[in-house]
Short mmCIF file of C-alpha atoms in Angstrom, two decimals:
data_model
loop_
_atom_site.label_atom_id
_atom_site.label_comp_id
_atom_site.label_asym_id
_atom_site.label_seq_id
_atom_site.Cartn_x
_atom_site.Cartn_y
_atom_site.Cartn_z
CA UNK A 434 -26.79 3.50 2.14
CA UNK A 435 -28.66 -0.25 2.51
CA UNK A 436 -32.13 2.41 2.10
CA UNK A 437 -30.82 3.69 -0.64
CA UNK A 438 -29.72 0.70 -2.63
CA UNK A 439 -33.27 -0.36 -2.28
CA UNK A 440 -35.19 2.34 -2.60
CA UNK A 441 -33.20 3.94 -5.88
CA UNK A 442 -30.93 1.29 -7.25
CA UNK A 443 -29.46 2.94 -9.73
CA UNK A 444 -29.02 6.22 -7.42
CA UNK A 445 -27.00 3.71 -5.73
CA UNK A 446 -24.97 2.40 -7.88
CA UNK A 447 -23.90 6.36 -9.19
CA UNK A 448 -23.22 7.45 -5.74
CA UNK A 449 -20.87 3.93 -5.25
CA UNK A 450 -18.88 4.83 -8.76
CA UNK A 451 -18.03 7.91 -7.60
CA UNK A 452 -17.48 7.08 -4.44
CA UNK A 453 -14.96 4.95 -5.41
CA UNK A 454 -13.00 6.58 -8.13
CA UNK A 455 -12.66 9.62 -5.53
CA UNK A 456 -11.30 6.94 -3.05
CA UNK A 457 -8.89 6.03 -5.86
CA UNK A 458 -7.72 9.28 -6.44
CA UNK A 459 -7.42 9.77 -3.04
CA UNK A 460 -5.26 6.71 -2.09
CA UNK A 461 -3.21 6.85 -5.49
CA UNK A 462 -2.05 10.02 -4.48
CA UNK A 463 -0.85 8.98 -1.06
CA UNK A 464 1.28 6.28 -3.35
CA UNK A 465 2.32 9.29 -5.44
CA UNK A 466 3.47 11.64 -3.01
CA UNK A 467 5.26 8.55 -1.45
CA UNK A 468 6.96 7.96 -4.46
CA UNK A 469 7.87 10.90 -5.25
CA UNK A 470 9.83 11.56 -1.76
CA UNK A 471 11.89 8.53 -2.75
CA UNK A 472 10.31 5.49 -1.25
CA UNK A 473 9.12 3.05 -4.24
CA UNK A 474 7.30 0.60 -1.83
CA UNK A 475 3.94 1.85 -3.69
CA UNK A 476 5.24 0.74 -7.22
CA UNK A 477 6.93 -2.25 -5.53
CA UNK A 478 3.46 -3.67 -4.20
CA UNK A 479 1.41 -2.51 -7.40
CA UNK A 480 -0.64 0.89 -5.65
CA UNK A 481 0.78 3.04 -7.79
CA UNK A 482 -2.73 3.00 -10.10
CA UNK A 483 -6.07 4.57 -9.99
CA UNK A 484 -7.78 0.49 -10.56
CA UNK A 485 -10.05 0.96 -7.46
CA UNK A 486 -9.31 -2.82 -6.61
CA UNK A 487 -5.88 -1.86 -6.04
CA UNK A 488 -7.22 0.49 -2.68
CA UNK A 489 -10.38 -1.25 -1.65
CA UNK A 490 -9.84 -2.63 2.15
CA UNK A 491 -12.60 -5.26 3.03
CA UNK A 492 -13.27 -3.30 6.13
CA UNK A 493 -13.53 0.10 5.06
CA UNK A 494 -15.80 -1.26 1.74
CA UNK A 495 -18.25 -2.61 4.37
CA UNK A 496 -18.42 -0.03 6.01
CA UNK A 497 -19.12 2.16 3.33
CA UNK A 498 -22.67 0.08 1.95
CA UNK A 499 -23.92 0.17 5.11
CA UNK A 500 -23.40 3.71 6.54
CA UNK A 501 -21.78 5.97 3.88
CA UNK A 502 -18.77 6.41 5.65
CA UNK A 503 -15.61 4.07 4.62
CA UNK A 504 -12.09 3.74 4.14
CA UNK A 505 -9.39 2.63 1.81
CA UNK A 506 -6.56 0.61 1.97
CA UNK A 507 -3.32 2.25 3.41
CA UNK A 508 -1.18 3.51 1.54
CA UNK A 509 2.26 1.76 1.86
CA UNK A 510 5.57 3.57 3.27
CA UNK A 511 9.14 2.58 4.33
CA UNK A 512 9.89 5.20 6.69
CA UNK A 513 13.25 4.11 6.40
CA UNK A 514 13.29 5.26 2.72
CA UNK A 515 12.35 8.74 3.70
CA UNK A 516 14.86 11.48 3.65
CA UNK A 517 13.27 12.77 6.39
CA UNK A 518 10.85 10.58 8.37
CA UNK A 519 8.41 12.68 10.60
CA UNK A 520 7.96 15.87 8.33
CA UNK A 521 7.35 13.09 4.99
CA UNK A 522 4.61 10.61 6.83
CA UNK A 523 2.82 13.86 7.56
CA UNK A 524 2.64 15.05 3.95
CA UNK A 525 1.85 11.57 2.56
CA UNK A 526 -1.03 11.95 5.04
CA UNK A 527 -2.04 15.13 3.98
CA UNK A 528 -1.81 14.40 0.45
CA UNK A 529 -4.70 12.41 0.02
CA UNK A 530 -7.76 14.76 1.72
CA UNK A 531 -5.75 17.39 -0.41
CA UNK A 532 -6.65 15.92 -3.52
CA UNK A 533 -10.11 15.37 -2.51
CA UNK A 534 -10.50 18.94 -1.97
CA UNK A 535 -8.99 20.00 -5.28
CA UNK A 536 -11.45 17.79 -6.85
CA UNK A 537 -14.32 19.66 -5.34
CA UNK A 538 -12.67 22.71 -5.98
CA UNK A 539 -12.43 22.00 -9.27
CA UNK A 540 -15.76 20.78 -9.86
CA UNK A 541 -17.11 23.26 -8.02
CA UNK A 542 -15.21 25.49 -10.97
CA UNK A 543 -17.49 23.74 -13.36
CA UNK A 544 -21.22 23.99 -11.98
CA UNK A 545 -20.60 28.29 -11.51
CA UNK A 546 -19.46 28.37 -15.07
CA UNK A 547 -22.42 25.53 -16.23
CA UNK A 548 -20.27 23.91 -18.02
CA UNK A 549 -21.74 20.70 -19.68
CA UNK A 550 -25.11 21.16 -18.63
CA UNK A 551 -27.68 20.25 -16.02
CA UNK A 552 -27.19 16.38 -16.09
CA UNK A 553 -23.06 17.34 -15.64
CA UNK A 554 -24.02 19.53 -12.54
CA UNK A 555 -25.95 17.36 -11.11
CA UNK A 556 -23.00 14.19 -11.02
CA UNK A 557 -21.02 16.65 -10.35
CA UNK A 558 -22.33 18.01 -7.32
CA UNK A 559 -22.91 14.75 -5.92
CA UNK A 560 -18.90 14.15 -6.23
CA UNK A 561 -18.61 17.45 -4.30
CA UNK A 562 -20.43 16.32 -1.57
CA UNK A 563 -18.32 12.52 -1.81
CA UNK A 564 -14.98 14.29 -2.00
CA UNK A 565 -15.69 16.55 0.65
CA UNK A 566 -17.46 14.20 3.40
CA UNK A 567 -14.14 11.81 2.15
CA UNK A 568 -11.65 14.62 2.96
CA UNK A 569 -13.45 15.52 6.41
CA UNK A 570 -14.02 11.55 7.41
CA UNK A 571 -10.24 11.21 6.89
CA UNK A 572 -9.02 13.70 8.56
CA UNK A 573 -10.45 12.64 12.21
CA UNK A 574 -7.33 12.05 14.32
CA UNK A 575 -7.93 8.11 14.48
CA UNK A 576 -6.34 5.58 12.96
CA UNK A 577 -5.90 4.16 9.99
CA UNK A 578 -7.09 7.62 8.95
CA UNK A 579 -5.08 10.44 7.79
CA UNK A 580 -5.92 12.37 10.40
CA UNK A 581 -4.24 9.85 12.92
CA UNK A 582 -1.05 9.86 11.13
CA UNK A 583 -0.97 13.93 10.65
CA UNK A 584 -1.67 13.54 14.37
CA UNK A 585 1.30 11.59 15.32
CA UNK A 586 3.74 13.50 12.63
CA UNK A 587 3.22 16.43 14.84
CA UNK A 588 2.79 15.57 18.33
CA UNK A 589 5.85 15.84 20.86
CA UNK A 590 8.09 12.92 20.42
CA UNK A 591 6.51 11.09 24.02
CA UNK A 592 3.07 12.26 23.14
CA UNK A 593 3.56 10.64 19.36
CA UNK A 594 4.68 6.97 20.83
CA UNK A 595 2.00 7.45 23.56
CA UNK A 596 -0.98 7.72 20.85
CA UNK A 597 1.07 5.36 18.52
CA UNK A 598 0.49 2.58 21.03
CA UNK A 599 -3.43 3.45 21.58
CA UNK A 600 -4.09 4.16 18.44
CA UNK A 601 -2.49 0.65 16.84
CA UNK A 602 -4.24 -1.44 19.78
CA UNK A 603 -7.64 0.18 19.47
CA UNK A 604 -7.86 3.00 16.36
CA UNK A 605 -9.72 0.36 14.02
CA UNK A 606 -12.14 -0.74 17.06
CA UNK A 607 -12.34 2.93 18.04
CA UNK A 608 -12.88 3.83 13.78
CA UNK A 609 -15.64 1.33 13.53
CA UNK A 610 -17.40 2.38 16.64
CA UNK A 611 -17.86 5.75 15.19
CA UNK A 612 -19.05 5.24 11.65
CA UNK A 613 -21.67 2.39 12.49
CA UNK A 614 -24.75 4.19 14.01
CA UNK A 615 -26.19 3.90 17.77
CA UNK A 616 -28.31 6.30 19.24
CA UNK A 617 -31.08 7.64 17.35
CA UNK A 618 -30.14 5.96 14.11
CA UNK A 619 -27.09 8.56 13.71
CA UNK A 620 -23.24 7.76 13.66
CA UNK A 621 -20.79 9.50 15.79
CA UNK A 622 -19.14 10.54 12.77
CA UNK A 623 -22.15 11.72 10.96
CA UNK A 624 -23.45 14.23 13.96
CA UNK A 625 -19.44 15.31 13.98
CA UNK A 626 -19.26 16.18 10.31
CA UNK A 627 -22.81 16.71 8.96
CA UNK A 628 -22.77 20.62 10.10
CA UNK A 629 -19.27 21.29 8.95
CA UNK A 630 -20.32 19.40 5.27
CA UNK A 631 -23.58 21.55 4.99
CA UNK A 632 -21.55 24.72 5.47
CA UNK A 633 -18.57 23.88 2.88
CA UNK A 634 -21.05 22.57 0.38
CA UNK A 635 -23.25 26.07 0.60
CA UNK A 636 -18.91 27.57 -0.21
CA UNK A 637 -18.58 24.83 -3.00
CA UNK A 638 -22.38 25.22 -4.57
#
């Protein structure tokens, strides 16, 4: 991302604005689903909004100018609000990498039928390729990503407090290990997901 910013600023600065209003979207629907099954700690603490400041985490932002992979602020829950605990963390998970993939869906809707033209294509294809590398990232079984709380919704009850207690100790250490490259220039998380992007984009293109 650093190569890019220097090499095609304004390329840069595209790719970041979408990047970030599909990280919006993407956390504002966790607070929306959350909401929605009856727990108003979203509202309460002010997530319930697509203003991208609302979900930026220092962290994740980093991460995301200097290796293209990144993270949001989590959304908040009371699990003690929840009708039913397990089942309702799992969908508030879900929800988010859901509405990334309706996005590209639904963009993808709009570059078969060329509707708005080349220069609409072409944005819009990039925000394919952000919404789907978002849904992917955050659905690796680590936390704070979706993935890791899917994971503990439906493990066996010993298994779930087993990974909960690895995953809270180490899951950010573990999270920023991955995304930051080591051998060969390449992330962990970038020779993980790079084949299964290339395949869905040649679905969504």
């Amino acid at each position: 991302m650093l190569n890019l910013l220097l090499q095609n600023p304004i390329a840069f600065i595209i790719f970041m604005a979408g990047l970030l209003m599909s990280i919006s979207i993407h956390e504002f629907t966790h607070c929306f689903v959350t909401d929605k099954l009856g727990d108003p700690t979203p509202r309460i603490k002010g997530r319930l909004t697509l203003n991208p400041l609302a979900h930026l985490d220092p962290i994740g932002t980093l991460a995301i100018i200097l290796t293209g992979f990144g993270w949001g602020k989590a959304a908040p829950y009371d699990p003690y609000n929840l009708k039913e605990p397990v089942r309702d963390a799992a969908l508030i998970a879900a929800a988010g990498p859901a509405s990334n993939l309706i996005i590209a869906t639904l963009l993808s809707v709009l570059i078969k039928f060329g509707i708005g033209g080349e220069f609409v294509a072409l944005f819009a294809s990039q925000l394919i390729f952000i919404n789907i590398a978002l849904a992917l990232f955050n659905l690796l079984p680590v936390y704070p990503l979706d993935g890791g709380k899917i994971m503990h919704a439906v493990l066996p009850y010993q298994a779930s407090l087993e990974y909960e207690d690895i995953m809270s100790r180490y899951g950010t250490i573990i999270l920023i290990m991955m995304v930051f490259p080591w051998v060969g220039g390449q992330s962990a998380v970038s020779a993980l997901l790079s084949p299964v992007i290339d395949v869905l984009l040649k679905i969504f293109l």
